[in-house]
PDB file of C-alpha atoms in Angstrom:
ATOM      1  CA  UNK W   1       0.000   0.000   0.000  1.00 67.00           C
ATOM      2  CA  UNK W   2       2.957   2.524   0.899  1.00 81.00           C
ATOM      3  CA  UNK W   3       5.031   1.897  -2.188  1.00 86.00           C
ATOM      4  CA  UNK W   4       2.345   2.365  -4.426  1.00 87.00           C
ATOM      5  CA  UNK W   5       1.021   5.602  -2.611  1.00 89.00           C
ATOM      6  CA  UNK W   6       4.740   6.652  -2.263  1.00 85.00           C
ATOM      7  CA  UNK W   7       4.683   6.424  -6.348  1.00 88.00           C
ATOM      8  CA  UNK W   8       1.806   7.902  -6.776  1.00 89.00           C
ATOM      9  CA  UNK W   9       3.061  10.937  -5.070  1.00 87.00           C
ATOM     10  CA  UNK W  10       5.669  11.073  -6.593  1.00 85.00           C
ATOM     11  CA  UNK W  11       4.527  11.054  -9.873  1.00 88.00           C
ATOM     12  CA  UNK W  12       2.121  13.887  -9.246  1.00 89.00           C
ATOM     13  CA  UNK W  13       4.350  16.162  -7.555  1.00 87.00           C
ATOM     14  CA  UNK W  14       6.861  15.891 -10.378  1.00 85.00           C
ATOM     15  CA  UNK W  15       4.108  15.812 -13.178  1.00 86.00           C
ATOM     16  CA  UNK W  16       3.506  19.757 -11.576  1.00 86.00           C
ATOM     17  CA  UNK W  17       6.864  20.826 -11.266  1.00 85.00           C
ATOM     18  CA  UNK W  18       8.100  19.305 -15.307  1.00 84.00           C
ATOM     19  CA  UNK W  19       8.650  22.731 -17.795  1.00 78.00           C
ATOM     20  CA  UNK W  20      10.456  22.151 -20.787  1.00 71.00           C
ATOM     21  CA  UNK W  21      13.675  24.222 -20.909  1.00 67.00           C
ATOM     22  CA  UNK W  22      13.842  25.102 -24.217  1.00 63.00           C
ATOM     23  CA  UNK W  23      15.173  28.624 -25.678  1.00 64.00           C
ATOM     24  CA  UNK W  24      11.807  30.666 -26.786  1.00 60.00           C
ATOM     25  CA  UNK W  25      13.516  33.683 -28.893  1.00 64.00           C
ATOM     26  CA  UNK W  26      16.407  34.076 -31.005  1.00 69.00           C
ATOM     27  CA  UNK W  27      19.343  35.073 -28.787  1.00 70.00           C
ATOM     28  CA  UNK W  28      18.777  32.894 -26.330  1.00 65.00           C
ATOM     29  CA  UNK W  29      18.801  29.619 -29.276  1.00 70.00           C
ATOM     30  CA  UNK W  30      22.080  31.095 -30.283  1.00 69.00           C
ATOM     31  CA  UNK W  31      23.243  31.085 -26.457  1.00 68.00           C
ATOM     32  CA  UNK W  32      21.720  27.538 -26.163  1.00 66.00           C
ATOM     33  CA  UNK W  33      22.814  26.213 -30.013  1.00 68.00           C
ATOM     34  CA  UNK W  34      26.779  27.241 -28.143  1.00 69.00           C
ATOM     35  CA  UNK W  35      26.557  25.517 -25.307  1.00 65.00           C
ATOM     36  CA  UNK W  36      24.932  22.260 -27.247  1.00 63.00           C
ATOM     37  CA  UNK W  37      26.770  22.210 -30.478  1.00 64.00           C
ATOM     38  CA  UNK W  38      28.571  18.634 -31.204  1.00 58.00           C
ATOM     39  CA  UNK W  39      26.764  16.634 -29.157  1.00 59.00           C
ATOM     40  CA  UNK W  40      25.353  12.910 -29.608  1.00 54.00           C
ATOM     41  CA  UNK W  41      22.530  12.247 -28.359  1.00 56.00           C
ATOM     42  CA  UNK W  42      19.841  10.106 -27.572  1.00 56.00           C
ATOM     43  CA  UNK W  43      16.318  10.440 -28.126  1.00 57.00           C
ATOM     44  CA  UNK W  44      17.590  14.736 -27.741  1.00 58.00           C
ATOM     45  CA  UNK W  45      19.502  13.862 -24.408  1.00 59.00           C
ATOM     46  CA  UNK W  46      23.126  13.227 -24.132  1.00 59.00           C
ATOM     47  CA  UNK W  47      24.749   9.778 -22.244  1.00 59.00           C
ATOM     48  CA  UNK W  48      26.109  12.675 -19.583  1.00 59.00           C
ATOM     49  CA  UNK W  49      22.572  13.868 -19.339  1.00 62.00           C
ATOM     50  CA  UNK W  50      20.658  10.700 -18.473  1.00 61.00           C
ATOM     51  CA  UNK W  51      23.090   9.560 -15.679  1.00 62.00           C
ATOM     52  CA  UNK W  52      23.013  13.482 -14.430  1.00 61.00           C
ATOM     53  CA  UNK W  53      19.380  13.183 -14.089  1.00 60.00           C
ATOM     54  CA  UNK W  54      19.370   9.743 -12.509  1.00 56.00           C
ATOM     55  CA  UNK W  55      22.028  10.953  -9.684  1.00 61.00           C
ATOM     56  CA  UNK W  56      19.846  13.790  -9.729  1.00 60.00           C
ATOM     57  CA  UNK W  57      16.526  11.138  -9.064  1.00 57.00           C
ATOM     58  CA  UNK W  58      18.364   9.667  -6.063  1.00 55.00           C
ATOM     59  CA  UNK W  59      20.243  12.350  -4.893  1.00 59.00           C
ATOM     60  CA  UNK W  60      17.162  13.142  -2.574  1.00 62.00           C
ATOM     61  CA  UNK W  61      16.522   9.581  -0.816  1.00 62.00           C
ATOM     62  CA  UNK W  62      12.820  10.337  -0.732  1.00 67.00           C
ATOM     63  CA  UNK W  63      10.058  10.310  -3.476  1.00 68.00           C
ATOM     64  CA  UNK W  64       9.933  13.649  -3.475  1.00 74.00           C
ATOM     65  CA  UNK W  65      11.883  16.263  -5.718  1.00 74.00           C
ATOM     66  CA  UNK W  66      14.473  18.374  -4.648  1.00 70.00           C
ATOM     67  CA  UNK W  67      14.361  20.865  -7.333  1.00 73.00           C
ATOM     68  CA  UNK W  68      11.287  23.432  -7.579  1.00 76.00           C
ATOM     69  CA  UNK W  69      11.609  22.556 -11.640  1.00 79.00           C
ATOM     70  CA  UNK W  70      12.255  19.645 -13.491  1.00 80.00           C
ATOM     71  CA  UNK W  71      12.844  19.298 -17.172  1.00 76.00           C
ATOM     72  CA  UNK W  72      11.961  16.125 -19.522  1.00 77.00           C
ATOM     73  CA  UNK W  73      15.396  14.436 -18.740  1.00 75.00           C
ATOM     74  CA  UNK W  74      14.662  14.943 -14.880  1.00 77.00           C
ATOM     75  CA  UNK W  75      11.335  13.933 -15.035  1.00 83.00           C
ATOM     76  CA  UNK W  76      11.772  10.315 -16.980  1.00 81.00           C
ATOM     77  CA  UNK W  77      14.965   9.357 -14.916  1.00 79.00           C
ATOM     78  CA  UNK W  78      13.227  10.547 -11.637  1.00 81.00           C
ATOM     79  CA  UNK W  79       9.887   8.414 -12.190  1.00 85.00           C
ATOM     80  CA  UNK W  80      11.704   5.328 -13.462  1.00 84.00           C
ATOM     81  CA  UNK W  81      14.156   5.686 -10.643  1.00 82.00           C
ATOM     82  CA  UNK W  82      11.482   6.036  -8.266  1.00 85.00           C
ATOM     83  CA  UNK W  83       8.788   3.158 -10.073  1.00 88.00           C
ATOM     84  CA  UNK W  84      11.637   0.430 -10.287  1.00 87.00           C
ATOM     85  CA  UNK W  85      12.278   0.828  -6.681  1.00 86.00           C
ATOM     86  CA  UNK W  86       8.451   0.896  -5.383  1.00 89.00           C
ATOM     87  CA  UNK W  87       6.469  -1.148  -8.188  1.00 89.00           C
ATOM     88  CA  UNK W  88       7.938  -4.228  -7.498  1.00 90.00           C
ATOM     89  CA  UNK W  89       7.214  -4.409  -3.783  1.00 90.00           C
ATOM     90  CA  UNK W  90       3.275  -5.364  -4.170  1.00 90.00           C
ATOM     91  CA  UNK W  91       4.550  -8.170  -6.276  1.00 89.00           C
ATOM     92  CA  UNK W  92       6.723  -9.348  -3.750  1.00 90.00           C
ATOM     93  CA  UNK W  93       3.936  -9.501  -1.386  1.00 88.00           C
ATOM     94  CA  UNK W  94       2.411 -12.166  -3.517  1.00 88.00           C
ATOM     95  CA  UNK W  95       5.944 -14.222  -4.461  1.00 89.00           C
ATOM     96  CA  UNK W  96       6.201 -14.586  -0.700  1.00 87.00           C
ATOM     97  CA  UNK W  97       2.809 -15.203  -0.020  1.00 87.00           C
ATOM     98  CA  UNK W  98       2.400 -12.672   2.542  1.00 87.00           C
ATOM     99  CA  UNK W  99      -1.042 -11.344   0.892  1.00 89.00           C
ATOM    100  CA  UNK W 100      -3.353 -12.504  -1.344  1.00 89.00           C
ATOM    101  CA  UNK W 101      -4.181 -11.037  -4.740  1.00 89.00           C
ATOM    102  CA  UNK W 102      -7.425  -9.006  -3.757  1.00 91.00           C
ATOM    103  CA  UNK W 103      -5.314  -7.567  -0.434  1.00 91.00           C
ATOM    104  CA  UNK W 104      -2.834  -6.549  -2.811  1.00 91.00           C
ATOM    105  CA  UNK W 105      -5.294  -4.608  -4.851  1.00 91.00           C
ATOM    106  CA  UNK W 106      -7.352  -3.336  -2.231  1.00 92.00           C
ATOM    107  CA  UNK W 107      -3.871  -2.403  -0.536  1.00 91.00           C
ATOM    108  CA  UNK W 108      -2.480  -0.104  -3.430  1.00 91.00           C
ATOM    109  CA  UNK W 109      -6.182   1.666  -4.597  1.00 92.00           C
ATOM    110  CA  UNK W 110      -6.163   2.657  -1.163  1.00 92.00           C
ATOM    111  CA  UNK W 111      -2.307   3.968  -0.851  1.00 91.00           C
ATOM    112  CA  UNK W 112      -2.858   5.618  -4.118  1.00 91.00           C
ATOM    113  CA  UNK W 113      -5.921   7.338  -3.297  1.00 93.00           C
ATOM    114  CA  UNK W 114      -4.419   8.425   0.179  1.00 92.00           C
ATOM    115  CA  UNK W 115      -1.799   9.603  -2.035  1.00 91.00           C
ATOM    116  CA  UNK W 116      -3.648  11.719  -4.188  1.00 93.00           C
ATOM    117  CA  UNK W 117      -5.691  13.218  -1.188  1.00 93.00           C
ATOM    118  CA  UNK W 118      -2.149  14.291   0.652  1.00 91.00           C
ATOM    119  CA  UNK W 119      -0.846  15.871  -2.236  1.00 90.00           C
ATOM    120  CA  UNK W 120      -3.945  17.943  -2.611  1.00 92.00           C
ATOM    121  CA  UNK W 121      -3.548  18.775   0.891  1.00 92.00           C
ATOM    122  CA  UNK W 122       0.377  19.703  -0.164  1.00 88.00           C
ATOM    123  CA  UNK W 123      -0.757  21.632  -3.158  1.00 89.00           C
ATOM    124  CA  UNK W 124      -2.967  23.996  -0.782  1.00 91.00           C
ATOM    125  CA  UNK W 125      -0.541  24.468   1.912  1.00 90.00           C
ATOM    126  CA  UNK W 126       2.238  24.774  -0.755  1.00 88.00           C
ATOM    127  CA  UNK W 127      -0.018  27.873  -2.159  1.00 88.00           C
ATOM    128  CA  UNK W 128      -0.953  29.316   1.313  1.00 88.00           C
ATOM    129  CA  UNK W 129       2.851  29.544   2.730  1.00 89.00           C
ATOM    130  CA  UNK W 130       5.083  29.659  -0.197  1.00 91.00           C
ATOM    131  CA  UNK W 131       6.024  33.483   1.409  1.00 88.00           C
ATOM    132  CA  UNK W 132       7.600  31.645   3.898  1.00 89.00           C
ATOM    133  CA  UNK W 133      10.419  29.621   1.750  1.00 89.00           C
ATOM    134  CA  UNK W 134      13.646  30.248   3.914  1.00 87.00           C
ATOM    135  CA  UNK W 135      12.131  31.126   6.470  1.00 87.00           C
ATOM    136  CA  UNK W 136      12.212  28.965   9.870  1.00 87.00           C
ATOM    137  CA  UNK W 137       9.031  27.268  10.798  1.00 82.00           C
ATOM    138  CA  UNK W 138       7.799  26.824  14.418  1.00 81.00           C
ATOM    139  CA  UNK W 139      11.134  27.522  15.189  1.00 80.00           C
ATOM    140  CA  UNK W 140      12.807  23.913  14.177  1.00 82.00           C
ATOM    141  CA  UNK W 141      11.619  23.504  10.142  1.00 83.00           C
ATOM    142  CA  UNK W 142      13.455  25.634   7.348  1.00 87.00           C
ATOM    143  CA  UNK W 143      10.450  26.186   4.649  1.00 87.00           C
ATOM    144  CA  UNK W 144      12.344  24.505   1.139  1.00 84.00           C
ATOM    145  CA  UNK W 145       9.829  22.346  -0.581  1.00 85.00           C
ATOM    146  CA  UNK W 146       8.345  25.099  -2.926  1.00 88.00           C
ATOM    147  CA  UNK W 147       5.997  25.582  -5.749  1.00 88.00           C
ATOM    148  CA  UNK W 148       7.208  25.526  -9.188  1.00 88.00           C
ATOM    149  CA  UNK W 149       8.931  28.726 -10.088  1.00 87.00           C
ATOM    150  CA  UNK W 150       6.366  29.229 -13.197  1.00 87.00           C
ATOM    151  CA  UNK W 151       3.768  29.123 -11.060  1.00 89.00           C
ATOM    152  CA  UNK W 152       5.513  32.050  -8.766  1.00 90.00           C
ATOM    153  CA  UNK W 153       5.643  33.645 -12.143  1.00 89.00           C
ATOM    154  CA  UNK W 154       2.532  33.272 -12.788  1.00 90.00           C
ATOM    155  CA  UNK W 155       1.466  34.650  -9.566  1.00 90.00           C
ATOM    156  CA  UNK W 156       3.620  38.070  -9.815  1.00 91.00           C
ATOM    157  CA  UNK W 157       1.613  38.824 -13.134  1.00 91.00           C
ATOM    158  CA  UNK W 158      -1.809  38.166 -12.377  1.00 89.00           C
ATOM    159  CA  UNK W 159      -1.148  40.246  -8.726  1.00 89.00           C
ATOM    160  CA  UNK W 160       0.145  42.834 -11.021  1.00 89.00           C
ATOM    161  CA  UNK W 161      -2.746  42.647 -13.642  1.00 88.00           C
ATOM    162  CA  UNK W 162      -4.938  42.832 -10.429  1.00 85.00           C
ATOM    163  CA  UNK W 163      -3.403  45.636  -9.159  1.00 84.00           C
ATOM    164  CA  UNK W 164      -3.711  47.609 -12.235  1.00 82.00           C
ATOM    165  CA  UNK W 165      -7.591  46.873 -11.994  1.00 77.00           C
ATOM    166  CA  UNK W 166      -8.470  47.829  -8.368  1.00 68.00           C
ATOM    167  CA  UNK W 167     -10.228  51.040  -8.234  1.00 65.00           C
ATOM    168  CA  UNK W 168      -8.961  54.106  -5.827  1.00 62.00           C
ATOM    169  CA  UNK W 169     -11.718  53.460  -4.381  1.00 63.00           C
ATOM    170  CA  UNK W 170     -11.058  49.833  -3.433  1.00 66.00           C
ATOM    171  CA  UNK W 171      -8.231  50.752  -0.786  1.00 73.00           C
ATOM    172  CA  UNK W 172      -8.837  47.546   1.431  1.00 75.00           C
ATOM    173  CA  UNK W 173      -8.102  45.343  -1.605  1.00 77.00           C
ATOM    174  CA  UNK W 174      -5.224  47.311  -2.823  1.00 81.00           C
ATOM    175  CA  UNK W 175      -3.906  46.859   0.331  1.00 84.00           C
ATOM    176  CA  UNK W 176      -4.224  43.290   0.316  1.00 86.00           C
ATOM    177  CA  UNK W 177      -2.627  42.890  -3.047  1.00 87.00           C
ATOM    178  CA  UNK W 178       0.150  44.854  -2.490  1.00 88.00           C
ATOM    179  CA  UNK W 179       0.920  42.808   0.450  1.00 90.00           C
ATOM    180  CA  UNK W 180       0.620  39.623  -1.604  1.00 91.00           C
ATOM    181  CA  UNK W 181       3.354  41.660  -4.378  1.00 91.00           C
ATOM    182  CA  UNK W 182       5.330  42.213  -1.059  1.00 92.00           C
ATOM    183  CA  UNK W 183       5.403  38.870  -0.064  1.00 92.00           C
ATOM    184  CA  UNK W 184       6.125  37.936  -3.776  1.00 93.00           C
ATOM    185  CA  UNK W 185       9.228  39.897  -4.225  1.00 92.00           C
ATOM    186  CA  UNK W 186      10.809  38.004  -1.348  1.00 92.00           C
ATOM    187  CA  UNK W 187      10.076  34.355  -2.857  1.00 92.00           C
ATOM    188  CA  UNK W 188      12.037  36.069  -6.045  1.00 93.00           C
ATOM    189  CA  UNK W 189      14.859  36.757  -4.028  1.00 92.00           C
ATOM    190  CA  UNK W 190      15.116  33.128  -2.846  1.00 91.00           C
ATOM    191  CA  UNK W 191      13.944  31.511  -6.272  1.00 91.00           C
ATOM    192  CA  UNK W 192      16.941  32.972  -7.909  1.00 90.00           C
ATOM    193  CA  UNK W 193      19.315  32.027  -4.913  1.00 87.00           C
ATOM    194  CA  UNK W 194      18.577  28.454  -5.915  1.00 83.00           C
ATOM    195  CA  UNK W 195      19.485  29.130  -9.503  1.00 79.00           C
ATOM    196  CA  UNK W 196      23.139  28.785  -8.227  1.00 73.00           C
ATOM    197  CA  UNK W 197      23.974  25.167  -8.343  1.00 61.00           C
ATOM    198  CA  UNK W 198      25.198  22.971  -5.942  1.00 55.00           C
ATOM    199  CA  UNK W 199      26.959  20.576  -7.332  1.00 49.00           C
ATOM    200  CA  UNK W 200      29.060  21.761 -10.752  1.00 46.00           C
ATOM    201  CA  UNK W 201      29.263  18.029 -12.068  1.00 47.00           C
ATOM    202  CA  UNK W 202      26.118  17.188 -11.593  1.00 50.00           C
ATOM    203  CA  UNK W 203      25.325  20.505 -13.646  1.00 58.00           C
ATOM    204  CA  UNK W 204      24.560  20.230 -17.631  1.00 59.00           C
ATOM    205  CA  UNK W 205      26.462  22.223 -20.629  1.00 61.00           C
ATOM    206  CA  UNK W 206      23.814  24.214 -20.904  1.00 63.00           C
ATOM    207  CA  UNK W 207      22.142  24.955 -17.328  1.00 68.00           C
ATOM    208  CA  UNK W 208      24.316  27.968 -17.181  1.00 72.00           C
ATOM    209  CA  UNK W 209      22.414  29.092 -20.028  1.00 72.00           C
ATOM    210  CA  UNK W 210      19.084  28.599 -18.565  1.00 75.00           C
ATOM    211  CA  UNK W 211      20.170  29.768 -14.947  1.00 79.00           C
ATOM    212  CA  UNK W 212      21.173  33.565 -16.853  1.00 81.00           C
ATOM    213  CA  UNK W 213      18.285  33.495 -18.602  1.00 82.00           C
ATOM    214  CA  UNK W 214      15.899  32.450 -15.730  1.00 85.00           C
ATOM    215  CA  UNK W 215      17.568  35.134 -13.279  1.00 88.00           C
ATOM    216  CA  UNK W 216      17.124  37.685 -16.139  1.00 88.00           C
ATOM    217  CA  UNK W 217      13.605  37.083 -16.216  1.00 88.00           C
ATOM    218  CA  UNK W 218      12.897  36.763 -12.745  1.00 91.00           C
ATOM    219  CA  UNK W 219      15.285  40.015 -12.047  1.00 93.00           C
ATOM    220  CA  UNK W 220      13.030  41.621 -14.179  1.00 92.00           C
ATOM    221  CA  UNK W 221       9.417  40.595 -12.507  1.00 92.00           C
ATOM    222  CA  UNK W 222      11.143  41.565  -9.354  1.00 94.00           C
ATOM    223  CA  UNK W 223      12.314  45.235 -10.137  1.00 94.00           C
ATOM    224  CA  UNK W 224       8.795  45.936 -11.976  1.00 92.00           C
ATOM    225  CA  UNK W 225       6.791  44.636  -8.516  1.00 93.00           C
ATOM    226  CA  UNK W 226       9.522  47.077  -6.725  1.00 92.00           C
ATOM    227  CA  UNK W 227       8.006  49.772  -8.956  1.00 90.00           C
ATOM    228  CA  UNK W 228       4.723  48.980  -8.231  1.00 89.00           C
ATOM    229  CA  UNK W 229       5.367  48.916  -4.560  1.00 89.00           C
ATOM    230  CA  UNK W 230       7.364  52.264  -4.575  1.00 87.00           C
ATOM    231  CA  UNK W 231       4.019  53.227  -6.639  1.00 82.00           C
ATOM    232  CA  UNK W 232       1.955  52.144  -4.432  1.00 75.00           C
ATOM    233  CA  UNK W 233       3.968  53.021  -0.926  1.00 65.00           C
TER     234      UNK W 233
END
């Protein structure tokens, strides 16, 4: 029942957090085309690549992703990692005849559903105290599992679209959403802290690439939600 709940969470968790990291305008393909060029790969990913990810799948010693993003090569090597390791153990039950085949079933339709219930439970608290990434938590936890950084994105634009619609009017809800943009411009800070890596061989060619060009962007979000609050202040 665990393994296949542990799986299933899993799964989901890193089914949110995959984004494709793929160059979306011309200088940064020729920035991306550079650090690529002369490579052999397989099925688009380099031999380097897929044993990266894999040490990257079991760096963490827990179903549960490390990174706030993963990309195709992270996801695949994370969830077969993860499946060969947990799959096989309701089989086992039955090779040593510890359960039957109907316990087995029941067993794993009820881990997975617990699953799925937990990580919507996750998925809301993730949302509600994301502000607090960094941060310690009833004063022995330090706040690190964290919501994709797209969806941060994400967030930043539509507070800023919101804030753009509030009427003067509407001071109680400007005030909320400006304390929301607030809170945002701190998760930027730490978001682009973790675009520094950890571990330089267990880095690709190209994640230097996409670590400039995801600071850029976020660097950018960050100093127009500065504006606003200097706007706003």
């Amino acid at each position: 029942m665990m393994s296949c709940g542990f799986f299933m969470l899993m799964f989901l968790d890193a089914v949110f957090r995959t984004m494709p990291r793929v160059p979306l305008n011309l200088a940064d393909a020729r920035e991306y085309e550079l650090a690529t060029s002369g490579r052999k790969t397989i099925f688009g990913w380099t031999l380097r690549e897929i044993a990266v990810s894999d040490f990257r799948a079991w760096a963490t010693f827990m179903p549960l992703s490390r990174a706030h993003t993963l990309n195709q090569a992270d996801f695949c090597c994370f969830a077969l990692a993860w499946g060969v390791l947990l799959l096989p153990v309701p089989f086992s039950r039955l090779v040593l005849n510890d359960h039957t085949p109907k316990q087995v079933l029941a067993g794993s339709a009820l881990g997975m559903f617990e699953a799925m219930l937990y990580f919507g439970v996750i998925r809301s608290t993730q949302q509600r105290c994301n502000h607090l990434l960094g941060r310690r938590v009833l004063g022995v936890f330090v706040h690190d599992f964290p919501l994709p950084v797209y969806e941060a994105i994400s967030k930043c634009f539509r507070l800023l679209a919101r804030s753009e619609e509030v009427s003067p009017d509407g001071k109680a809800a400007m005030r909320g959403v400006i304390s929301e943009l607030g809170q945002m411009h701190r998760e930027l800070t730490w978001y682009m802290k973790e675009l520094e890596p950890t571990c330089v061989w267990a880095s690709f060619d190209e994640d230097s690439v996409n670590a400039a060009r995801e600071r850029a962007r976020l660097q950018r979000l960050q100093d127009e939600i500065g504006k606003r609050l200097e706007v706003e202040g």
